[in-house]
């Protein structure tokens, strides 16, 4: 039976905790027919506090079942971010020759003083599909006396060298370690000095291989790296990526060190990492990010719970004019919650036309292809009323896709919340396409099949339900448009 979450701003098809505070996605692993999603969780309040791992499972990445807290603080500290893997060959010896799940996470002491190094890596294992967890008696398994920020281990099996690899954040760099049994770790290399953005503490790395243009024989490694909020910079916390080679020990950036690549040009996609052990026949690299920003995460205007994840997205690499770029597309499973389709084809939109004036909604999806005409700007106004609107627009001359949340609703909780966020999107054959997801308090826009992504929170009031399709300064043509209401995925 479906239970609709009706609290103000509550997302209907995004993952959010039943109650209380959530931040980073953790321990994402696919095992025995289930996608596991763990997450940084404070069960005793709606702001950040002593961290636990919350837990949910899904068969389709869309409908989630909430499970009891998986990991709780212990004598080694609170439970910060980390990953989980399937130990298929029982390398750890935890599973009597069978397979099972191992979680690798940071044990963290609270500020300011700690006799021991403040952040240490530990492991836990589950012999019952993640339902119960045993912490390893030899914890912590990786300690460094010299590094203060030393956290967020992401582990994967590197088949070419037949070993486990851990990548973790170490201040302004990442470090890589290798292991045969997940219990003993050897230092392999360090990456980061002088590379990319250092506008905040480095956090939550991930490292995985992707095909370029769907070619099995042409692959590169992608390193995801989130950078924390630093008040000197406008954007708050955000996630960058590097493209390179990896030999089992060392990551080599193929770009010049000063190149900075962002995974998202909106403000609310942080600490994202990918699922481990997604079956080979599927082959997808799927990830979610935490849909918030440390700049204001603790003060967003929700009451009973705080924060949601992005929709699950598939990652790939694609060659564009100026090089290889990361592409993100919504997982196809989301199509199962589509309802009430509306289709428009071959239609010219003139200034002051609004084909969608009779449509209302706060949880919907739009798939659209525009052909540029005389208009210098066009797009959608969503979650609109007399007092509010969020604009998803395209600036033809600047070749920019933008998300304008300056009038999106409540932004009183933080000065930097109201704003316009944009990124370059180059038309192809005079066309651009957009894939848009709106879910009460968030907007995700994928431009040109996911070459450019903008993810932003919004906090419109309940009456802001109108939709507008607009063109300014001339016409634009809709080659095709599909609009769907999306069903709530909350279930008891
Ligand atoms: C990232 C982060 C991680 C840390 C966790 C603590 O958002 O700061 O580096 O493990 O959150 O909750």
XYZ file of C-alpha atoms in Angstrom, residues 3-490:
488
model
C 1.760 6.007 1.735
C 2.153 9.488 0.375
C 4.522 11.679 2.238
C 2.712 14.933 2.491
C 5.063 17.115 4.494
C 5.889 20.410 2.905
C 8.665 20.132 0.283
C 8.863 16.342 0.612
C 10.212 14.773 -2.608
C 7.925 12.086 -4.038
C 10.306 10.106 -6.237
C 13.693 11.002 -4.799
C 15.199 9.100 -1.918
C 14.928 10.952 1.387
C 15.111 9.604 4.953
C 11.820 8.920 6.712
C 12.858 11.399 9.374
C 15.851 13.412 10.516
C 19.142 14.409 8.979
C 20.903 12.826 6.009
C 24.048 13.733 4.083
C 26.391 11.705 1.833
C 25.373 8.474 0.122
C 27.544 5.624 1.478
C 28.251 1.962 0.924
C 26.397 1.685 -2.344
C 26.584 -1.880 -3.516
C 24.441 -4.247 -5.572
C 24.099 -7.750 -4.148
C 21.668 -10.614 -4.598
C 19.069 -8.591 -6.486
C 19.183 -5.515 -4.279
C 20.703 -2.087 -4.586
C 21.873 -1.026 -1.159
C 22.000 2.618 -0.248
C 23.533 3.617 3.047
C 23.838 7.231 4.029
C 25.296 9.597 6.581
C 22.550 9.823 9.149
C 21.826 11.626 12.378
C 18.829 9.809 13.874
C 18.351 12.256 16.736
C 17.807 15.494 14.907
C 17.415 17.343 11.632
C 20.914 18.849 11.653
C 24.310 17.173 11.335
C 25.364 15.300 14.483
C 27.140 12.095 15.528
C 27.094 10.077 12.340
C 25.477 6.691 11.762
C 24.885 4.794 8.535
C 21.200 4.818 7.617
C 20.142 2.061 5.235
C 17.642 1.379 2.460
C 17.340 -1.217 -0.304
C 15.727 -1.196 -3.699
C 15.213 -3.659 -6.523
C 14.867 -0.974 -9.163
C 16.659 2.160 -7.880
C 13.288 3.887 -7.751
C 11.257 2.294 -4.943
C 13.182 2.157 -1.666
C 12.529 0.176 1.461
C 13.817 1.773 4.639
C 15.769 -0.552 6.900
C 17.102 -0.118 10.455
C 20.335 1.807 11.018
C 23.245 -0.325 9.822
C 26.231 1.133 11.678
C 26.227 3.054 14.929
C 29.012 4.933 16.702
C 31.183 2.758 18.983
C 34.336 3.021 21.087
C 36.301 3.806 17.925
C 34.194 6.845 17.078
C 31.286 7.918 14.891
C 30.722 6.480 11.425
C 31.711 8.773 8.581
C 31.433 8.157 4.855
C 32.701 5.060 3.090
C 31.870 2.285 0.702
C 30.856 -1.371 0.538
C 31.896 -4.241 -1.690
C 30.895 -7.828 -2.305
C 33.732 -10.049 -1.172
C 32.956 -12.732 -3.760
C 35.900 -14.984 -2.954
C 35.941 -14.489 0.789
C 39.326 -12.787 0.685
C 38.546 -11.407 4.138
C 37.732 -14.796 5.633
C 34.514 -13.384 7.118
C 32.196 -15.636 5.117
C 33.216 -19.278 5.487
C 34.201 -19.540 1.860
C 30.964 -17.967 0.668
C 30.409 -14.353 -0.393
C 29.197 -11.435 1.672
C 29.238 -7.694 2.112
C 32.100 -5.700 3.596
C 31.733 -2.032 4.475
C 34.817 0.174 4.637
C 34.286 3.473 6.457
C 35.902 6.180 8.542
C 35.780 6.054 12.313
C 35.768 9.708 13.360
C 36.227 11.439 16.677
C 34.489 14.674 17.351
C 36.341 17.939 17.463
C 38.485 19.307 18.809
C 40.784 17.023 20.786
C 41.388 13.400 20.294
C 44.268 11.450 21.761
C 44.378 9.230 18.718
C 44.445 10.333 15.068
C 40.999 11.786 14.554
C 39.984 9.817 11.458
C 40.809 6.154 10.921
C 39.525 3.545 8.479
C 37.595 0.550 9.725
C 35.600 -2.328 8.301
C 32.411 -4.218 9.124
C 30.824 -7.244 7.485
C 27.403 -8.684 6.929
C 26.538 -12.341 6.347
C 22.834 -11.642 5.842
C 22.516 -9.298 2.879
C 23.262 -6.175 4.874
C 20.538 -6.714 7.480
C 22.993 -6.972 10.382
C 26.615 -5.903 10.603
C 29.570 -7.032 12.671
C 32.410 -4.637 13.195
C 35.809 -6.254 12.646
C 37.613 -6.857 15.953
C 40.892 -5.598 14.467
C 39.532 -2.091 13.758
C 40.831 0.351 12.759
C 42.541 -1.186 9.736
C 44.231 1.934 8.382
C 45.684 4.694 10.533
C 47.991 7.568 9.666
C 49.348 9.576 12.591
C 50.256 12.543 10.392
C 47.063 13.338 8.470
C 44.146 15.136 10.131
C 41.581 14.908 7.331
C 41.823 11.275 6.355
C 38.508 9.863 5.333
C 35.836 8.535 2.978
C 37.433 5.289 1.713
C 36.051 3.973 -1.581
C 37.129 0.414 -2.294
C 36.948 -1.631 -5.496
C 38.392 -4.849 -6.871
C 41.051 -4.242 -9.540
C 40.978 -7.417 -11.605
C 44.087 -6.677 -13.684
C 46.276 -6.701 -10.572
C 44.079 -9.043 -8.567
C 43.768 -6.879 -5.475
C 41.557 -4.453 -3.616
C 42.203 -0.772 -4.142
C 41.164 1.931 -1.697
C 41.055 5.599 -2.607
C 40.486 8.063 0.212
C 40.660 11.783 0.843
C 43.690 13.129 2.665
C 43.311 16.888 3.060
C 44.229 18.397 -0.287
C 44.973 15.130 -2.056
C 43.744 11.583 -2.411
C 45.730 8.519 -1.372
C 45.545 5.050 -2.818
C 46.167 1.839 -0.907
C 46.026 -1.803 -1.954
C 45.059 -4.945 -0.072
C 44.570 -8.660 -0.530
C 42.122 -9.199 2.292
C 40.517 -5.796 3.080
C 42.218 -5.924 6.499
C 45.802 -4.935 5.704
C 46.452 -1.965 3.483
C 49.667 -0.877 1.732
C 50.260 2.659 0.558
C 50.399 2.841 -3.249
C 50.353 6.488 -4.353
C 49.080 9.996 -3.829
C 47.361 12.254 -6.351
C 46.161 15.820 -6.327
C 48.941 18.250 -5.568
C 48.475 21.097 -8.070
C 45.633 19.300 -9.862
C 42.097 20.613 -10.196
C 40.313 22.748 -7.647
C 41.555 23.096 -4.078
C 38.880 25.536 -2.977
C 37.958 23.357 -0.035
C 38.930 20.212 1.815
C 38.981 17.150 -0.458
C 36.294 14.613 0.363
C 34.483 11.528 -0.944
C 36.626 10.306 -3.851
C 35.596 7.593 -6.269
C 37.589 5.917 -9.047
C 36.176 3.779 -11.856
C 36.663 2.949 -15.506
C 34.271 4.042 -18.257
C 34.021 3.385 -21.978
C 34.423 6.350 -24.302
C 31.585 6.662 -26.829
C 30.417 3.162 -25.920
C 33.619 1.587 -27.254
C 34.762 -1.401 -25.177
C 38.300 -1.019 -26.473
C 38.604 2.617 -25.557
C 38.342 3.243 -21.846
C 39.532 5.824 -19.350
C 39.432 6.078 -15.569
C 37.344 8.762 -13.917
C 38.159 10.148 -10.489
C 35.304 11.867 -8.650
C 36.301 14.256 -5.923
C 34.134 16.500 -3.801
C 35.439 19.717 -2.295
C 34.034 21.114 0.913
C 32.527 24.507 1.527
C 34.984 27.351 1.947
C 33.449 30.762 2.698
C 35.909 32.501 0.333
C 34.159 30.994 -2.668
C 30.679 31.629 -3.893
C 29.618 28.106 -4.829
C 29.892 26.271 -1.543
C 30.603 22.562 -1.731
C 30.741 20.873 -5.143
C 32.150 17.916 -7.006
C 34.885 17.856 -9.632
C 36.181 15.015 -11.754
C 39.431 14.026 -13.435
C 39.914 11.753 -16.438
C 43.012 9.595 -16.601
C 44.752 6.262 -16.541
C 45.130 3.873 -13.640
C 47.510 0.922 -13.410
C 46.395 -0.524 -10.093
C 48.572 1.826 -8.095
C 48.816 5.262 -9.662
C 46.293 7.585 -11.246
C 47.584 9.801 -14.074
C 45.554 12.821 -15.126
C 45.313 13.148 -18.923
C 44.528 16.833 -18.666
C 46.829 19.662 -17.668
C 46.878 20.016 -13.873
C 45.043 23.344 -13.952
C 42.043 21.906 -15.831
C 38.960 21.937 -13.628
C 35.937 19.844 -14.552
C 32.691 19.974 -12.566
C 30.151 17.192 -12.641
C 27.234 19.610 -12.197
C 26.733 23.327 -12.760
C 23.953 23.633 -10.180
C 24.613 24.030 -6.471
C 23.089 20.908 -5.014
C 24.917 17.788 -6.031
C 27.591 16.812 -3.542
C 29.557 13.797 -2.317
C 28.241 11.582 -5.105
C 29.820 8.153 -5.592
C 28.924 5.100 -7.638
C 27.436 1.674 -6.984
C 29.795 -1.234 -6.619
C 29.199 -4.674 -8.160
C 26.434 -3.752 -10.594
C 26.204 -6.953 -12.693
C 28.413 -7.249 -15.742
C 25.627 -7.912 -18.187
C 24.237 -4.583 -17.115
C 27.570 -2.806 -17.114
C 26.215 0.513 -15.970
C 28.121 2.842 -13.677
C 25.300 4.306 -11.610
C 25.583 7.011 -9.006
C 23.634 9.375 -6.797
C 24.776 12.553 -5.114
C 23.557 14.236 -1.976
C 21.205 16.952 -3.175
C 22.374 19.759 -0.934
C 25.269 22.088 -0.241
C 27.194 22.487 3.010
C 26.714 26.252 2.646
C 23.115 25.907 3.830
C 22.422 22.175 4.248
C 21.666 22.528 7.965
C 19.154 25.338 7.563
C 17.000 24.449 4.559
C 13.340 25.009 5.456
C 12.163 21.423 5.906
C 10.941 20.251 9.287
C 10.636 16.525 9.841
C 13.551 15.442 7.696
C 16.432 17.090 5.923
C 17.899 16.348 2.497
C 17.342 14.003 -0.420
C 19.562 12.240 -2.950
C 19.630 13.115 -6.646
C 17.867 10.714 -8.982
C 20.143 7.774 -9.846
C 22.168 8.583 -12.951
C 24.212 6.530 -15.385
C 27.721 7.791 -16.090
C 29.591 7.563 -19.372
C 32.278 9.361 -21.354
C 31.650 11.046 -24.666
C 33.873 12.829 -27.163
C 32.789 16.405 -27.762
C 34.463 19.115 -29.815
C 36.826 20.144 -27.041
C 37.618 16.701 -25.711
C 36.189 13.856 -23.692
C 33.512 14.791 -21.195
C 31.477 13.076 -18.491
C 27.865 12.462 -19.423
C 25.035 11.725 -16.991
C 21.644 10.315 -17.862
C 18.698 9.364 -15.629
C 18.368 5.608 -15.038
C 15.771 4.054 -17.344
C 13.927 2.548 -14.361
C 12.477 5.990 -13.666
C 10.260 5.544 -16.724
C 8.127 3.095 -14.729
C 6.591 5.890 -12.654
C 5.454 7.967 -15.612
C 1.766 8.880 -15.789
C -0.552 11.039 -17.879
C 1.692 11.625 -20.881
C 1.294 14.788 -22.895
C 2.964 15.003 -26.290
C 3.672 17.953 -28.547
C 5.419 17.685 -31.911
C 6.471 20.159 -34.596
C 5.081 23.208 -32.930
C 6.326 26.768 -33.158
C 6.308 28.724 -29.920
C 5.954 32.484 -30.256
C 6.457 35.028 -27.526
C 3.379 35.067 -25.251
C 2.247 31.591 -26.285
C 1.959 29.202 -23.412
C 0.978 25.753 -24.528
C 1.225 24.348 -21.034
C -0.961 26.897 -19.248
C -3.520 24.305 -18.178
C -0.982 21.961 -16.632
C -0.212 21.984 -12.938
C 2.276 19.966 -10.999
C 5.163 19.639 -8.621
C 6.436 16.190 -9.526
C 6.970 15.741 -13.235
C 9.373 15.028 -16.059
C 9.865 16.788 -19.402
C 11.781 15.405 -22.373
C 12.091 18.027 -25.076
C 13.981 18.882 -28.237
C 14.058 22.497 -29.374
C 15.083 23.793 -32.763
C 16.501 27.273 -32.500
C 14.580 30.004 -34.341
C 14.552 33.752 -33.851
C 14.134 33.600 -30.066
C 17.079 34.821 -28.009
C 15.859 32.999 -24.937
C 13.381 30.204 -24.346
C 12.564 27.510 -21.844
C 10.245 26.635 -18.986
C 9.044 28.340 -15.873
C 8.193 25.700 -13.307
C 6.648 25.706 -9.812
C 5.113 29.017 -10.709
C 2.515 31.254 -9.077
C 2.021 35.007 -8.891
C 4.808 35.232 -6.357
C 7.282 32.563 -7.462
C 8.865 30.821 -10.413
C 11.955 28.802 -11.242
C 13.277 29.277 -14.767
C 14.987 26.590 -16.805
C 16.119 28.613 -19.780
C 18.442 28.695 -22.737
C 20.319 31.816 -23.796
C 20.895 31.466 -27.528
C 23.657 34.015 -28.023
C 25.614 33.006 -24.934
C 24.976 29.300 -25.647
C 24.089 28.918 -21.997
C 21.655 26.693 -20.211
C 20.612 28.275 -16.929
C 18.575 27.582 -13.845
C 17.252 30.702 -12.184
C 16.067 30.234 -8.602
C 16.172 33.920 -7.623
C 12.365 33.897 -7.237
C 11.875 30.195 -6.605
C 10.203 30.551 -3.186
C 11.758 30.596 0.270
C 15.422 31.553 0.154
C 15.515 33.538 3.392
C 17.577 30.905 5.205
C 20.814 31.759 3.376
C 22.053 34.794 1.460
C 23.690 32.843 -1.284
C 20.739 30.562 -2.031
C 18.867 32.816 -4.483
C 20.839 32.905 -7.713
C 21.251 31.914 -11.329
C 23.438 28.936 -12.211
C 24.514 28.133 -15.724
C 26.831 26.268 -18.043
C 27.704 26.197 -21.706
C 25.569 24.035 -23.958
C 26.441 24.049 -27.654
C 23.572 23.359 -30.094
C 23.945 20.463 -32.520
C 22.458 20.999 -35.980
C 20.750 24.025 -34.508
C 19.039 21.889 -31.862
C 19.279 21.372 -28.122
C 17.533 18.814 -25.970
C 16.620 18.941 -22.305
C 15.547 16.285 -19.836
C 14.017 17.803 -16.733
C 12.918 16.358 -13.379
C 11.001 18.465 -10.885
C 10.064 17.028 -7.491
C 8.604 19.611 -5.094
C 11.899 20.918 -3.768
C 14.371 20.107 -6.522
C 15.044 20.629 -10.204
C 17.448 18.490 -12.239
C 18.158 19.450 -15.836
C 20.159 17.299 -18.279
C 21.209 19.200 -21.411
C 22.044 17.517 -24.736
C 21.741 13.960 -23.469
C 23.501 14.741 -20.218
C 26.565 16.671 -21.416
C 25.631 19.432 -19.019
C 23.730 18.963 -15.783
C 22.218 21.477 -13.385
C 20.861 20.314 -10.032
C 19.274 22.825 -7.687
C 17.063 22.781 -4.635
C 14.044 25.079 -4.579
C 11.477 25.771 -1.858
C 8.293 26.979 -3.561
C 5.068 27.339 -1.616
C 2.263 24.837 -2.176
C 0.392 27.063 -4.587
C 3.298 27.394 -6.981
C 2.188 24.643 -9.342
C 1.926 26.330 -12.731
C 4.020 25.609 -15.759
C 4.976 27.881 -18.615
C 6.756 27.248 -21.887
C 8.162 30.519 -23.105
C 10.081 32.185 -25.922
C 11.512 35.702 -25.879
C 12.497 37.983 -28.762
C 11.326 35.567 -31.463
C 10.155 32.027 -32.068
C 11.520 28.652 -31.137
C 10.345 25.328 -32.485
C 9.472 22.287 -30.429
C 10.468 19.264 -32.476
C 9.140 16.999 -29.772
C 8.051 17.286 -26.183
C 6.878 14.674 -23.717
C 5.611 15.601 -20.310
C 4.772 13.097 -17.583
C 3.420 13.330 -14.097
C 5.608 11.132 -11.888
C 4.065 8.827 -9.323
C 5.098 8.888 -5.700
C 7.486 6.047 -4.890
C 7.049 6.130 -1.141
